[in-house]
Amino acid sequence: MYMRNHPDTLVAYVKHFGKIPGNVSSAEMKSIDRQGMNLSYSLKSGGVGSVHVKFDPPLVGYDEVKPRLLAMKADAQEALGMLQSPKITSFRMPSGAVSVLCILFGVAYFSLAPPRGTSLSPIPTNISDMVFMPAHTILGVLGFQPFLRTIVQTTAAIHGLETLYTWYLCGRYVEGPFVTAAYLSATAVVGFPIWADLKKRVQEKRIESVMKAE
């Protein structure tokens, strides 16, 4: 079995995921299935025990076993101070963010369209009417502008909370004020795809560090 060659990793699983507070001297994997793994352990004081570590979410197939165990190893070793937290030094715009941005722009265009004959300083009235003519036409037929405004307000509130979460992630894993500012501003506009990709990059760097150490 793959993990038999990594006794330190099994000890890290027991300490972190099994939440065993004592000084664990050794550990052994007894069984594993798609729901989790059963580990036995010995303490330096002479005590012994066993823990069940759940997989969240459960494994889909055999090919997922090693990547999941490596990811869990990185999480455990980082939490226990055995592995330095990875640092992100550049901003990356995920591909899915462009589609989300287009959708948000469309919703904002229709929901914020001013009534006909209204000037938007410094835009003249005739230019404003020309720019928002498609919105006026469609909204005149469907009449769901108040509903769209509610969507915009709700989305803005959600993105605000997501920006706070991104700030937390940046504090732990991002280096440099400009990279942090890029992630915060992008999350404020796009939301989920930005911080999800940041977490993905962090996990990739964790696993890269683990693989180098093996």
Short mmCIF file of C-alpha atoms in Angstrom, two decimals:
data_model
loop_
_atom_site.label_atom_id
_atom_site.label_comp_id
_atom_site.label_asym_id
_atom_site.label_seq_id
_atom_site.Cartn_x
_atom_site.Cartn_y
_atom_site.Cartn_z
CA MET A 1 0.00 0.00 0.00
CA TYR A 2 1.27 3.52 -0.93
CA MET A 3 1.11 4.97 2.59
CA ARG A 4 3.20 2.21 4.20
CA ASN A 5 6.28 4.02 2.96
CA HIS A 6 5.22 7.25 4.67
CA PRO A 7 4.94 6.66 8.43
CA ASP A 8 5.39 10.37 9.25
CA THR A 9 2.39 11.17 7.08
CA LEU A 10 0.22 8.66 8.94
CA VAL A 11 1.28 10.23 12.23
CA ALA A 12 0.30 13.65 10.85
CA TYR A 13 -3.13 12.25 9.85
CA VAL A 14 -3.67 10.91 13.36
CA LYS A 15 -2.63 14.15 15.06
CA HIS A 16 -4.49 16.57 12.78
CA PHE A 17 -7.55 14.77 11.44
CA GLY A 18 -7.86 12.34 14.33
CA LYS A 19 -7.31 15.18 16.83
CA ILE A 20 -5.11 13.07 19.10
CA PRO A 21 -3.44 15.47 21.55
CA GLY A 22 -0.73 13.09 22.85
CA ASN A 23 2.76 12.48 21.49
CA VAL A 24 2.10 10.00 18.70
CA SER A 25 5.17 7.90 18.02
CA SER A 26 3.88 5.73 15.16
CA ALA A 27 0.78 5.03 13.13
CA GLU A 28 -0.47 2.41 10.70
CA MET A 29 -3.24 2.40 8.14
CA LYS A 30 -5.51 -0.58 8.80
CA SER A 31 -8.06 -0.07 6.03
CA ILE A 32 -9.32 2.47 3.54
CA ASP A 33 -12.50 2.85 1.48
CA ARG A 34 -14.31 5.64 -0.32
CA GLN A 35 -15.71 6.99 2.96
CA GLY A 36 -12.45 7.22 4.91
CA MET A 37 -9.53 5.37 6.47
CA ASN A 38 -8.96 3.57 9.77
CA LEU A 39 -5.65 4.28 11.50
CA SER A 40 -4.09 2.71 14.57
CA TYR A 41 -1.46 4.57 16.55
CA SER A 42 0.95 4.29 19.45
CA LEU A 43 1.85 7.01 21.95
CA LYS A 44 5.29 7.66 23.37
CA SER A 45 3.78 7.06 26.78
CA GLY A 46 2.94 3.49 25.75
CA GLY A 47 -0.74 3.97 25.02
CA VAL A 48 -2.38 2.76 21.83
CA GLY A 49 -5.60 3.60 20.02
CA SER A 50 -7.35 3.95 16.69
CA VAL A 51 -9.15 6.69 14.76
CA HIS A 52 -11.37 6.90 11.72
CA VAL A 53 -10.58 9.75 9.33
CA LYS A 54 -13.44 10.64 6.98
CA PHE A 55 -12.98 11.72 3.38
CA ASP A 56 -14.94 14.88 2.66
CA PRO A 57 -16.29 14.46 0.07
CA PRO A 58 -16.09 10.65 -0.29
CA LEU A 59 -13.74 9.28 -2.92
CA VAL A 60 -15.22 8.72 -6.36
CA GLY A 61 -12.79 6.05 -7.55
CA TYR A 62 -9.38 4.45 -7.08
CA ASP A 63 -7.61 7.08 -9.21
CA GLU A 64 -8.58 9.72 -6.66
CA VAL A 65 -6.93 7.99 -3.69
CA LYS A 66 -3.33 9.22 -4.06
CA PRO A 67 -4.20 12.86 -4.96
CA ARG A 68 -6.59 13.07 -2.02
CA LEU A 69 -4.06 11.59 0.41
CA LEU A 70 -1.42 14.03 -0.82
CA ALA A 71 -3.80 16.97 -0.35
CA MET A 72 -4.66 15.77 3.16
CA LYS A 73 -0.97 15.33 3.92
CA ALA A 74 -0.32 18.94 2.93
CA ASP A 75 -3.23 20.18 5.08
CA ALA A 76 -2.11 18.16 8.10
CA GLN A 77 1.57 19.08 7.88
CA GLU A 78 0.83 22.77 7.39
CA ALA A 79 -1.55 22.78 10.38
CA LEU A 80 1.06 21.00 12.54
CA GLY A 81 3.86 23.35 11.50
CA MET A 82 5.70 20.64 9.57
CA LEU A 83 5.25 22.45 6.26
CA GLN A 84 5.48 26.16 5.50
CA SER A 85 2.35 27.85 4.19
CA PRO A 86 2.60 28.34 0.41
CA LYS A 87 2.88 31.89 -0.89
CA ILE A 88 1.17 33.26 -3.98
CA THR A 89 3.20 36.06 -5.57
CA SER A 90 1.15 36.78 -8.71
CA PHE A 91 -2.46 37.35 -9.70
CA ARG A 92 -4.25 34.94 -12.02
CA MET A 93 -7.61 35.59 -13.64
CA PRO A 94 -9.45 32.26 -14.00
CA SER A 95 -11.08 31.52 -17.34
CA GLY A 96 -14.54 31.21 -15.80
CA ALA A 97 -14.34 34.77 -14.50
CA VAL A 98 -14.82 36.23 -17.98
CA SER A 99 -18.18 34.50 -18.44
CA VAL A 100 -19.36 35.59 -14.99
CA LEU A 101 -18.24 39.16 -15.71
CA CYS A 102 -20.25 39.21 -18.96
CA ILE A 103 -23.37 37.96 -17.17
CA LEU A 104 -22.99 40.52 -14.39
CA PHE A 105 -22.47 43.30 -16.92
CA GLY A 106 -25.63 42.28 -18.76
CA VAL A 107 -27.70 42.22 -15.57
CA ALA A 108 -26.31 45.60 -14.49
CA TYR A 109 -26.97 47.08 -17.95
CA PHE A 110 -30.67 46.17 -17.85
CA SER A 111 -31.26 46.83 -14.15
CA LEU A 112 -29.56 50.24 -14.06
CA ALA A 113 -30.95 51.57 -17.34
CA PRO A 114 -32.39 55.09 -16.66
CA PRO A 115 -35.84 56.09 -17.96
CA ARG A 116 -36.00 57.52 -21.49
CA GLY A 117 -35.16 61.20 -21.65
CA THR A 118 -32.92 61.05 -18.59
CA SER A 119 -29.42 62.42 -18.87
CA LEU A 120 -26.53 60.75 -17.13
CA SER A 121 -24.03 63.48 -16.36
CA PRO A 122 -21.84 64.09 -18.29
CA ILE A 123 -23.55 61.95 -20.98
CA PRO A 124 -26.13 63.88 -23.06
CA THR A 125 -29.73 62.63 -23.05
CA ASN A 126 -29.72 61.58 -26.72
CA ILE A 127 -26.56 59.52 -26.23
CA SER A 128 -27.94 57.91 -23.07
CA ASP A 129 -31.16 56.97 -24.85
CA MET A 130 -29.17 55.47 -27.72
CA VAL A 131 -26.92 53.43 -25.42
CA PHE A 132 -29.84 52.04 -23.40
CA MET A 133 -32.31 51.64 -26.30
CA PRO A 134 -32.02 47.78 -26.30
CA ALA A 135 -32.63 47.75 -22.55
CA HIS A 136 -35.65 50.07 -22.85
CA THR A 137 -37.13 47.92 -25.62
CA ILE A 138 -36.72 44.60 -23.81
CA LEU A 139 -37.78 45.98 -20.44
CA GLY A 140 -40.81 47.58 -22.04
CA VAL A 141 -41.95 44.13 -23.15
CA LEU A 142 -40.91 42.05 -20.13
CA GLY A 143 -41.02 44.63 -17.35
CA PHE A 144 -38.73 42.87 -14.87
CA GLN A 145 -36.32 45.72 -14.06
CA PRO A 146 -37.20 45.81 -10.30
CA PHE A 147 -36.42 42.08 -10.09
CA LEU A 148 -33.06 42.64 -11.78
CA ARG A 149 -32.26 45.46 -9.38
CA THR A 150 -32.87 43.07 -6.49
CA ILE A 151 -30.46 40.61 -8.09
CA VAL A 152 -27.80 43.33 -8.42
CA GLN A 153 -28.21 44.38 -4.79
CA THR A 154 -28.08 40.79 -3.54
CA THR A 155 -25.04 40.01 -5.69
CA ALA A 156 -23.24 43.11 -4.41
CA ALA A 157 -23.87 42.02 -0.81
CA ILE A 158 -22.63 38.49 -1.50
CA HIS A 159 -19.53 39.79 -3.26
CA GLY A 160 -18.83 42.00 -0.26
CA LEU A 161 -18.77 38.96 2.02
CA GLU A 162 -16.67 37.04 -0.51
CA THR A 163 -14.19 39.93 -0.59
CA LEU A 164 -13.79 39.64 3.19
CA TYR A 165 -13.07 35.92 2.80
CA THR A 166 -10.53 36.69 0.05
CA TRP A 167 -8.89 39.19 2.40
CA TYR A 168 -8.50 36.39 4.93
CA LEU A 169 -6.96 34.09 2.28
CA CYS A 170 -4.62 36.85 1.11
CA GLY A 171 -3.47 37.45 4.66
CA ARG A 172 -2.40 33.81 4.91
CA TYR A 173 -1.15 32.99 1.44
CA VAL A 174 -0.59 36.08 -0.75
CA GLU A 175 2.59 38.15 -0.80
CA GLY A 176 2.67 41.76 -1.96
CA PRO A 177 0.15 44.61 -1.64
CA PHE A 178 -0.49 44.84 -5.37
CA VAL A 179 -1.32 41.14 -5.72
CA THR A 180 -3.58 41.39 -2.67
CA ALA A 181 -5.31 44.46 -4.10
CA ALA A 182 -5.82 42.67 -7.41
CA TYR A 183 -7.47 39.69 -5.70
CA LEU A 184 -9.68 41.88 -3.51
CA SER A 185 -10.88 44.11 -6.34
CA ALA A 186 -11.46 41.15 -8.67
CA THR A 187 -13.48 39.34 -5.99
CA ALA A 188 -15.56 42.46 -5.36
CA VAL A 189 -16.55 42.47 -9.04
CA VAL A 190 -16.60 38.80 -10.07
CA GLY A 191 -16.97 36.93 -6.77
CA PHE A 192 -16.70 33.15 -6.42
CA PRO A 193 -14.40 32.26 -9.39
CA ILE A 194 -11.61 34.49 -8.02
CA TRP A 195 -11.30 33.14 -4.48
CA ALA A 196 -12.01 29.59 -5.61
CA ASP A 197 -9.07 29.78 -8.04
CA LEU A 198 -6.90 31.29 -5.31
CA LYS A 199 -7.65 28.33 -3.05
CA LYS A 200 -6.89 25.99 -5.96
CA ARG A 201 -3.50 27.65 -6.49
CA VAL A 202 -2.70 27.35 -2.79
CA GLN A 203 -3.56 23.64 -2.82
CA GLU A 204 -1.46 23.08 -5.94
CA LYS A 205 1.54 24.70 -4.23
CA ARG A 206 0.95 22.63 -1.10
CA ILE A 207 0.98 19.41 -3.07
CA GLU A 208 4.02 20.58 -5.03
CA SER A 209 5.88 21.13 -1.75
CA VAL A 210 4.83 17.69 -0.49
CA MET A 211 5.95 16.01 -3.71
CA LYS A 212 9.36 17.71 -3.51
CA ALA A 213 9.80 16.44 0.04
CA GLU A 214 9.07 12.81 -0.90
#
